[in-house]
PDB file of C-alpha atoms in Angstrom:
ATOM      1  CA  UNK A  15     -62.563  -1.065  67.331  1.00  0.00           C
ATOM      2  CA  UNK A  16     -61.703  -2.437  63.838  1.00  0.00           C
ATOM      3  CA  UNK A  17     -58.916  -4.766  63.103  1.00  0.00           C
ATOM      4  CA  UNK A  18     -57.012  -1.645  61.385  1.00  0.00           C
ATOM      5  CA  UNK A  19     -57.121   0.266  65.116  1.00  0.00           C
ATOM      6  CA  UNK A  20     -56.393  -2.677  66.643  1.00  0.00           C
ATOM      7  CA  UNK A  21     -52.773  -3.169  64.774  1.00  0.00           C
ATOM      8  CA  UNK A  22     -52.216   0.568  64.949  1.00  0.00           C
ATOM      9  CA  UNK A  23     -52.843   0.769  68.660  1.00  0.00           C
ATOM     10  CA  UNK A  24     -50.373  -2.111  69.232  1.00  0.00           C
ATOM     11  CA  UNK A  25     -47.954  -0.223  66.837  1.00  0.00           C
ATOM     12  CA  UNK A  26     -47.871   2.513  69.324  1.00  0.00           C
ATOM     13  CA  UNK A  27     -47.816   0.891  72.470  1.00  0.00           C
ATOM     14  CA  UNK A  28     -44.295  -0.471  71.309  1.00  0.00           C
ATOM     15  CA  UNK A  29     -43.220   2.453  69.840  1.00  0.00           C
ATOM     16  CA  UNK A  30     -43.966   4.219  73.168  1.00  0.00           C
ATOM     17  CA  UNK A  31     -40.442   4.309  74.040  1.00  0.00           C
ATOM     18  CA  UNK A  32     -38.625   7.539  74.892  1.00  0.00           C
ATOM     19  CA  UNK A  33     -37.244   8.821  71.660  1.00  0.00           C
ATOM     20  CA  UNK A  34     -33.559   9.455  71.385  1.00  0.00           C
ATOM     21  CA  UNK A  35     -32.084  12.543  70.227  1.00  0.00           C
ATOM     22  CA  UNK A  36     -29.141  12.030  67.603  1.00  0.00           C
ATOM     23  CA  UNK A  37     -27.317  15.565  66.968  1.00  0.00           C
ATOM     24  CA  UNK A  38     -26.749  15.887  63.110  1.00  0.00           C
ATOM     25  CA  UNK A  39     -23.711  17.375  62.285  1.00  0.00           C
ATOM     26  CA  UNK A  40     -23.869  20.800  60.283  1.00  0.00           C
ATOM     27  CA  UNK A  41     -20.522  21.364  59.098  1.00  0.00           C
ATOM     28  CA  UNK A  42     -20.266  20.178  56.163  1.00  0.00           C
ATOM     29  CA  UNK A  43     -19.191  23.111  52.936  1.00  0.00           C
ATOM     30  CA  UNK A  44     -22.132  25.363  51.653  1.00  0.00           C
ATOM     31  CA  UNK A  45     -21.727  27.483  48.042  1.00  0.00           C
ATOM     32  CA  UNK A  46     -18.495  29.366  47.851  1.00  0.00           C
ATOM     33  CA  UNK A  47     -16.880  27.318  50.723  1.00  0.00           C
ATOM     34  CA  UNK A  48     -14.696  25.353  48.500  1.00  0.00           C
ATOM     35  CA  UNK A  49     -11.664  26.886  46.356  1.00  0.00           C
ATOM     36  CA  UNK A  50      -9.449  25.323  44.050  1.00  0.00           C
ATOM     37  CA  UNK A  51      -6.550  26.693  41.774  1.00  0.00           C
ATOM     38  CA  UNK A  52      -7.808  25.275  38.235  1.00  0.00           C
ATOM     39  CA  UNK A  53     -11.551  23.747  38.384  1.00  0.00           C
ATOM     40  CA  UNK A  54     -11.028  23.559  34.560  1.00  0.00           C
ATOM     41  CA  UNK A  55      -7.789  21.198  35.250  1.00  0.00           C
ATOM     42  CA  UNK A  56      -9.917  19.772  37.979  1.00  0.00           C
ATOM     43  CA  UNK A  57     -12.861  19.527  35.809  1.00  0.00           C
ATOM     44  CA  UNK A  58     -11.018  17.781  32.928  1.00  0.00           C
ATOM     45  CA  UNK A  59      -9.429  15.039  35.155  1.00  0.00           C
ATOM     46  CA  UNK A  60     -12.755  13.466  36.283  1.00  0.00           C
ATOM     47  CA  UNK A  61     -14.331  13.703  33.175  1.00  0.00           C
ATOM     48  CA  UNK A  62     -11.385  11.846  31.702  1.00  0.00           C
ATOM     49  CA  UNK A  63     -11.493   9.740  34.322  1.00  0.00           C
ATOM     50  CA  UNK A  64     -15.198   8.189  34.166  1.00  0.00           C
ATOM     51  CA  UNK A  65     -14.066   7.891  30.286  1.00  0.00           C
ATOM     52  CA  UNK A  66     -15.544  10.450  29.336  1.00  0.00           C
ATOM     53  CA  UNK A  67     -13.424  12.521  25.930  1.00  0.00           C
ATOM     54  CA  UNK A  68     -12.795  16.349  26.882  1.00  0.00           C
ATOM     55  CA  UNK A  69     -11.173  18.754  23.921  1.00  0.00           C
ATOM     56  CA  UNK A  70     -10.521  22.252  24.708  1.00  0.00           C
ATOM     57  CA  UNK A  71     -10.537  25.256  22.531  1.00  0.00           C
ATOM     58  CA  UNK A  72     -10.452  29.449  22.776  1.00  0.00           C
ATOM     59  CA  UNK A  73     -13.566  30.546  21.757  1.00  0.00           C
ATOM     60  CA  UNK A  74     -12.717  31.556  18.079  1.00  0.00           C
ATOM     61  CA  UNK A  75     -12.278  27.746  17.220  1.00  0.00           C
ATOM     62  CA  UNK A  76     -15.003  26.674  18.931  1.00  0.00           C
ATOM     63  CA  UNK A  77     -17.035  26.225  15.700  1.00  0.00           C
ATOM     64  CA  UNK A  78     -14.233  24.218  14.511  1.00  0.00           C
ATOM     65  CA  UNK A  79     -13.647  21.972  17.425  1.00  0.00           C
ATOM     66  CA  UNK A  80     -17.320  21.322  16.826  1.00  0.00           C
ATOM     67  CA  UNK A  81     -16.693  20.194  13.299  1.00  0.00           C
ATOM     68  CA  UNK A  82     -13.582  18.413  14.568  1.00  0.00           C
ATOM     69  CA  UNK A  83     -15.419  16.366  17.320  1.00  0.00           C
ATOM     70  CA  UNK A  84     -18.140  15.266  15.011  1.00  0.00           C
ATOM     71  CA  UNK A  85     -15.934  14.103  12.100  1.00  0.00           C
ATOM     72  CA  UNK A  86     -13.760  12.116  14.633  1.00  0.00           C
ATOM     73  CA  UNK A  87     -16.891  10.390  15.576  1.00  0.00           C
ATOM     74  CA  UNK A  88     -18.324  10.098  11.795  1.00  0.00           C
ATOM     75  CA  UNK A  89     -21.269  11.845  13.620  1.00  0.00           C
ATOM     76  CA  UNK A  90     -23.399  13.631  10.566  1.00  0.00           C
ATOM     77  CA  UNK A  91     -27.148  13.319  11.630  1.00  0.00           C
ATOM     78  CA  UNK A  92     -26.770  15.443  14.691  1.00  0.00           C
ATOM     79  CA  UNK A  93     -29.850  17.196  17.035  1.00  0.00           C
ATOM     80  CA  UNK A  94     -29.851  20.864  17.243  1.00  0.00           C
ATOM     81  CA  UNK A  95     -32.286  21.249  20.255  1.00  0.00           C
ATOM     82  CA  UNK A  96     -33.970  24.390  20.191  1.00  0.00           C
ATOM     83  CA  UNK A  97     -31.323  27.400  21.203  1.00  0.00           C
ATOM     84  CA  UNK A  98     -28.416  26.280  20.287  1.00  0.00           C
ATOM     85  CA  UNK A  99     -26.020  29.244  19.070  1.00  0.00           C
ATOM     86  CA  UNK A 100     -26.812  29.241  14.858  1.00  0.00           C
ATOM     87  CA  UNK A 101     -22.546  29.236  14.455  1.00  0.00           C
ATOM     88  CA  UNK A 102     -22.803  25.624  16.471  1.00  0.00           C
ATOM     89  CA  UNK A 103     -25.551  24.428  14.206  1.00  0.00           C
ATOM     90  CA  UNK A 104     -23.789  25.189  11.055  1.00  0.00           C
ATOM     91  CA  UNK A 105     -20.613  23.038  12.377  1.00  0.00           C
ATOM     92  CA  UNK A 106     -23.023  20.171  12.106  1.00  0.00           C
ATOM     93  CA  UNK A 107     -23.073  18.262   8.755  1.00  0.00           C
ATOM     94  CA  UNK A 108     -26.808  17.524   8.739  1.00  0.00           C
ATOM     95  CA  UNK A 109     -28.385  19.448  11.482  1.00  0.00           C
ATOM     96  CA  UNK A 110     -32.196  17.867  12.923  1.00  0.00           C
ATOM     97  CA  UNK A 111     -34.388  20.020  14.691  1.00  0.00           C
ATOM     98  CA  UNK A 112     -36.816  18.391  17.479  1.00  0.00           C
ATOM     99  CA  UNK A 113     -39.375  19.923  16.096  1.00  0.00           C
ATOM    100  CA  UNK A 114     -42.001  18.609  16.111  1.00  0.00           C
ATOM    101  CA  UNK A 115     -40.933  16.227  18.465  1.00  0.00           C
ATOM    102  CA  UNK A 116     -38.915  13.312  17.374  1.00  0.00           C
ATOM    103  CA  UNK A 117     -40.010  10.069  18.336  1.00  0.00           C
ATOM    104  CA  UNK A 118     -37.658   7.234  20.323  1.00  0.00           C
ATOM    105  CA  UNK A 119     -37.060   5.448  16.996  1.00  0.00           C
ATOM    106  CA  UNK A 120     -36.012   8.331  15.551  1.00  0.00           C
ATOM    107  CA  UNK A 121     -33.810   9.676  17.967  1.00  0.00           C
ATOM    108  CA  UNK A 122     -32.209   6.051  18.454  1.00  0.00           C
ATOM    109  CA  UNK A 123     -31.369   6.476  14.802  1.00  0.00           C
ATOM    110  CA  UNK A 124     -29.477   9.931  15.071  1.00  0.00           C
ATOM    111  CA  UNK A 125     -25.658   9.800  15.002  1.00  0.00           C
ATOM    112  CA  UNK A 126     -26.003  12.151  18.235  1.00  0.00           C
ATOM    113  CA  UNK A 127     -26.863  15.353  19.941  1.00  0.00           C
ATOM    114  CA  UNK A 128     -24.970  18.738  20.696  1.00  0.00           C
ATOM    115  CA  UNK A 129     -25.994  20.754  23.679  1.00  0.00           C
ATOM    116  CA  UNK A 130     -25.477  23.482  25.930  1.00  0.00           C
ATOM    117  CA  UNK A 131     -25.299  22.831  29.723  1.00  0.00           C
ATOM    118  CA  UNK A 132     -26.239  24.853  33.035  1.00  0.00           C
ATOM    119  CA  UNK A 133     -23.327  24.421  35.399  1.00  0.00           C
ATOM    120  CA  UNK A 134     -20.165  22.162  35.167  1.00  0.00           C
ATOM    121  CA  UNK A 135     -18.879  21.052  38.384  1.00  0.00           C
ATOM    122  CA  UNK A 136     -15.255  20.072  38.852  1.00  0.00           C
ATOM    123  CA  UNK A 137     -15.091  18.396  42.070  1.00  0.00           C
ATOM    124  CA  UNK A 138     -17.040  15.178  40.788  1.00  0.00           C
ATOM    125  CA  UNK A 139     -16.780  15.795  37.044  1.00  0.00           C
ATOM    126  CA  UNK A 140     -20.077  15.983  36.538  1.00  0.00           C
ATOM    127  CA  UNK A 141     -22.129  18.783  34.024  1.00  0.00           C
ATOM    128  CA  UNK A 142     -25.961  19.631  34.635  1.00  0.00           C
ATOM    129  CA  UNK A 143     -28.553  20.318  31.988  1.00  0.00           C
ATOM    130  CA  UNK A 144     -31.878  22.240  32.762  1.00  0.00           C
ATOM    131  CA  UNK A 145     -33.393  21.957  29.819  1.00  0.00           C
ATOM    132  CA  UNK A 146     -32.782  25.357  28.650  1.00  0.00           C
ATOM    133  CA  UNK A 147     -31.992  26.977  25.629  1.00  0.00           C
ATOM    134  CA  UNK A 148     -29.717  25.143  23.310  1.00  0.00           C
ATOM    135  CA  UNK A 149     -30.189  21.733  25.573  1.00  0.00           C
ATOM    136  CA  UNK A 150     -33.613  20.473  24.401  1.00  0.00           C
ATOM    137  CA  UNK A 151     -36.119  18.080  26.595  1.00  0.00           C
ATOM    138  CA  UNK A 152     -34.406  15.103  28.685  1.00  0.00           C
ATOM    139  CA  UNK A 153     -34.653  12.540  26.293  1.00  0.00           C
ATOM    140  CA  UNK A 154     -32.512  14.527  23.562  1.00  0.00           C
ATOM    141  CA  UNK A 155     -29.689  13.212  25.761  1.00  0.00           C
ATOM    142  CA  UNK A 156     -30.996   9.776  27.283  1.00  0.00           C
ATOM    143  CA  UNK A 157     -31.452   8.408  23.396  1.00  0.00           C
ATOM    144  CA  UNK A 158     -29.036   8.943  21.041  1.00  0.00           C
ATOM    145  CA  UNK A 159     -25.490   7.184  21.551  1.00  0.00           C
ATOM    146  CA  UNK A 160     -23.171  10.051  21.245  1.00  0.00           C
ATOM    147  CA  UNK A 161     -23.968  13.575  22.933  1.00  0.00           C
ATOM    148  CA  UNK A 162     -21.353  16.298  22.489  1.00  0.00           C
ATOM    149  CA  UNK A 163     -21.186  18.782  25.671  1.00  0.00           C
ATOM    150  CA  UNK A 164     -20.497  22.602  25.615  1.00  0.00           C
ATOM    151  CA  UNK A 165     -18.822  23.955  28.399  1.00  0.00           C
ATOM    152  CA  UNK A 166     -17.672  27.315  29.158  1.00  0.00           C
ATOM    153  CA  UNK A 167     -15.482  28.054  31.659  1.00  0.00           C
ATOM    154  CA  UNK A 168     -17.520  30.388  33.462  1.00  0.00           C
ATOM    155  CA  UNK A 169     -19.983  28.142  33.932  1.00  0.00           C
ATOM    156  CA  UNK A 170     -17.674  25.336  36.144  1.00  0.00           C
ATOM    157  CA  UNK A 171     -18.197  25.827  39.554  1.00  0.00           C
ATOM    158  CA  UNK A 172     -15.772  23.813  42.373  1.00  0.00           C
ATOM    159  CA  UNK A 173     -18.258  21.641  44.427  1.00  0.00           C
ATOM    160  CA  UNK A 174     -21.851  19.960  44.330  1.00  0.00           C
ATOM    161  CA  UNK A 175     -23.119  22.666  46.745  1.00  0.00           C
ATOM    162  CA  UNK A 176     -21.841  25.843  44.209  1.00  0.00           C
ATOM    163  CA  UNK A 177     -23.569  23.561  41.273  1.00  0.00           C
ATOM    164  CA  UNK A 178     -27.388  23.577  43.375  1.00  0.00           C
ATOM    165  CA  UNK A 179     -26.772  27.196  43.913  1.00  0.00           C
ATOM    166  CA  UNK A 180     -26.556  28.168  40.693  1.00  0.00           C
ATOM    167  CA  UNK A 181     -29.522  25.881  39.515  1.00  0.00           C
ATOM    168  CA  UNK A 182     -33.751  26.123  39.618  1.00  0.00           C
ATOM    169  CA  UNK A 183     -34.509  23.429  41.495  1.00  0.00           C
ATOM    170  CA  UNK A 184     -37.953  23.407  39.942  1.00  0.00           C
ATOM    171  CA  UNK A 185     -36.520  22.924  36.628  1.00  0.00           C
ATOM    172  CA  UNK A 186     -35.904  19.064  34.861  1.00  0.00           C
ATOM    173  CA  UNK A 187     -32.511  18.469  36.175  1.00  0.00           C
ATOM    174  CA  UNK A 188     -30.183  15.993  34.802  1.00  0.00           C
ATOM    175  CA  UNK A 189     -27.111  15.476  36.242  1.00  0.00           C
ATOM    176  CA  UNK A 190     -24.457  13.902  34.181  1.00  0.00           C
ATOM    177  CA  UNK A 191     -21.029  12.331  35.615  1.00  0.00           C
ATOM    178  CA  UNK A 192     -19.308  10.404  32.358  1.00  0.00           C
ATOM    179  CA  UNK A 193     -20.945   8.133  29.939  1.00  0.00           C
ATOM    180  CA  UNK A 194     -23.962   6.125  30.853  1.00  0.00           C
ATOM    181  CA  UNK A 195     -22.582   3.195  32.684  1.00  0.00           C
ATOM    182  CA  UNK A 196     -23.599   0.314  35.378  1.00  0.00           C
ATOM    183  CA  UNK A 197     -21.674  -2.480  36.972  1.00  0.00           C
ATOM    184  CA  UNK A 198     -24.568  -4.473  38.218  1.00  0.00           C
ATOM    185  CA  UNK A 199     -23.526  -7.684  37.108  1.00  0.00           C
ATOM    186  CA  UNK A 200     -20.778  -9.244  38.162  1.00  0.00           C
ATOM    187  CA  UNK A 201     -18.797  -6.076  38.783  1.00  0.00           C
ATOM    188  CA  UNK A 202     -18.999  -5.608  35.145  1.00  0.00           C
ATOM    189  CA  UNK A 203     -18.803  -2.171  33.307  1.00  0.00           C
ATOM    190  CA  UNK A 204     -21.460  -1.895  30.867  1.00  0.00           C
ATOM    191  CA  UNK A 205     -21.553   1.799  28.784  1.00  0.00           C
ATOM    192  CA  UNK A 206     -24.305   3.078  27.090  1.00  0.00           C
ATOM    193  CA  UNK A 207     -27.602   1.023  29.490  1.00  0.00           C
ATOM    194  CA  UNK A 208     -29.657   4.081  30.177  1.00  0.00           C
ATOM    195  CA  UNK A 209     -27.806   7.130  27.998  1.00  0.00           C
ATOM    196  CA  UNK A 210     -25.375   7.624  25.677  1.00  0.00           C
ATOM    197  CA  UNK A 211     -22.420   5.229  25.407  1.00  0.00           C
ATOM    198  CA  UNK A 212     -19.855   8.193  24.428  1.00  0.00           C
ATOM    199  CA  UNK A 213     -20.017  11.629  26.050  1.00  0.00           C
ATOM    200  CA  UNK A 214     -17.312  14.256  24.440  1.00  0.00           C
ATOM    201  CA  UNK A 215     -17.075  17.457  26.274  1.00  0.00           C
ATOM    202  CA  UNK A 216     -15.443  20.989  24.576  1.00  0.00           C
ATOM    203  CA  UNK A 217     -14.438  22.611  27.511  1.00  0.00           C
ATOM    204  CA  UNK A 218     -14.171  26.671  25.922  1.00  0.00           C
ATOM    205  CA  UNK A 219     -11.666  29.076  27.675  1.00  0.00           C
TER     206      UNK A 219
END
């Protein structure tokens, strides 16, 4: 017997106890268990909340909230990922394509990025990108210090369990609740460690 049987043999002579059975509870709320009165209230209250700046608009001045949001921020030198309605592009004062791909230096020099997203949930404030059209690869949003969210209100859902439904799993999720922040040290908030330090969302309805 070698000295790697030996310790595995003595593993499982003291793990040869009879094994307990723990019930797990099953009742906790699947998609479409939860309803709320106004997820976009809802919606708007946690994302103010982590800090995060929400402006809503109907959708005929959604072009011009665009315009609005990016002058408040002096943003010019803004990613278009691929997709992105043309109308939204031409709200930006110097659009940049990722294509070919930008590099991190680049991207760390943008004044931000303007997406899409895939689901919006209200209960914990938090909007989801997939990656799809008009939201670009990961780092699009992980870079630059200001990214500009587009929500619809279609697309806000009332709880975490409506938001996995009405994602592909198998897709590069990111899941985004407020402005990149950590209080690691010394209870501290920090913005802006490992994503962008200002998140603005147009919520459109």
């Amino acid at each position: 017997m070698s000295a790697r049987d030996d310790v595995l043999a003595r593993i499982r002579e003291a793990r040869a106890i009879e094994p307990v059975s723990i019930e797990v509870p099953r009742d906790y709320h699947g998609p479409g268990e939860v309803s709320m009165a106004d997820p976009v209230a809802l919606l708007t209250d946690r994302l103010e909340d982590y800090r995060a700046r929400v402006r809503h608009c109907p959708p005929d001045r959604l072009e011009a909230t665009i315009a609005e949001a990016l002058a408040g921020r002096g943003a010019r030198r803004v990613i278009t990922p691929a997709g992105l309605p043309g109308s939204w592009a031409a709200a930006v004062g110097e659009p940049i394509a990722d294509e070919p791909p930008l590099s991190t230096d680049q991207l760390d020099g943008v004044d931000g990025v303007i997406t899409t997203v895939a689901v919006a949930i209200a209960q914990t404030g938090t909007i989801v990108l997939d990656g799809g059209p008009g939201q670009g690869r990961r780092a699009l949003t992980l870079v630059p210090d200001y990214h500009l969210a587009v929500v619809r209100a279609e697309q806000i859902v009332p709880a975490v369990p409506d938001g996995v439904a009405a994602v592909d799993p198998t897709r590069p999720l990111t899941w985004i609740s407020g402005p990149s922040a950590t209080s690691d040290i010394e209870l501290t908030r920090v913005e802006g460690v490992h994503g962008p330090r200002t998140l603005e969302v147009i919520i459109v309805s």
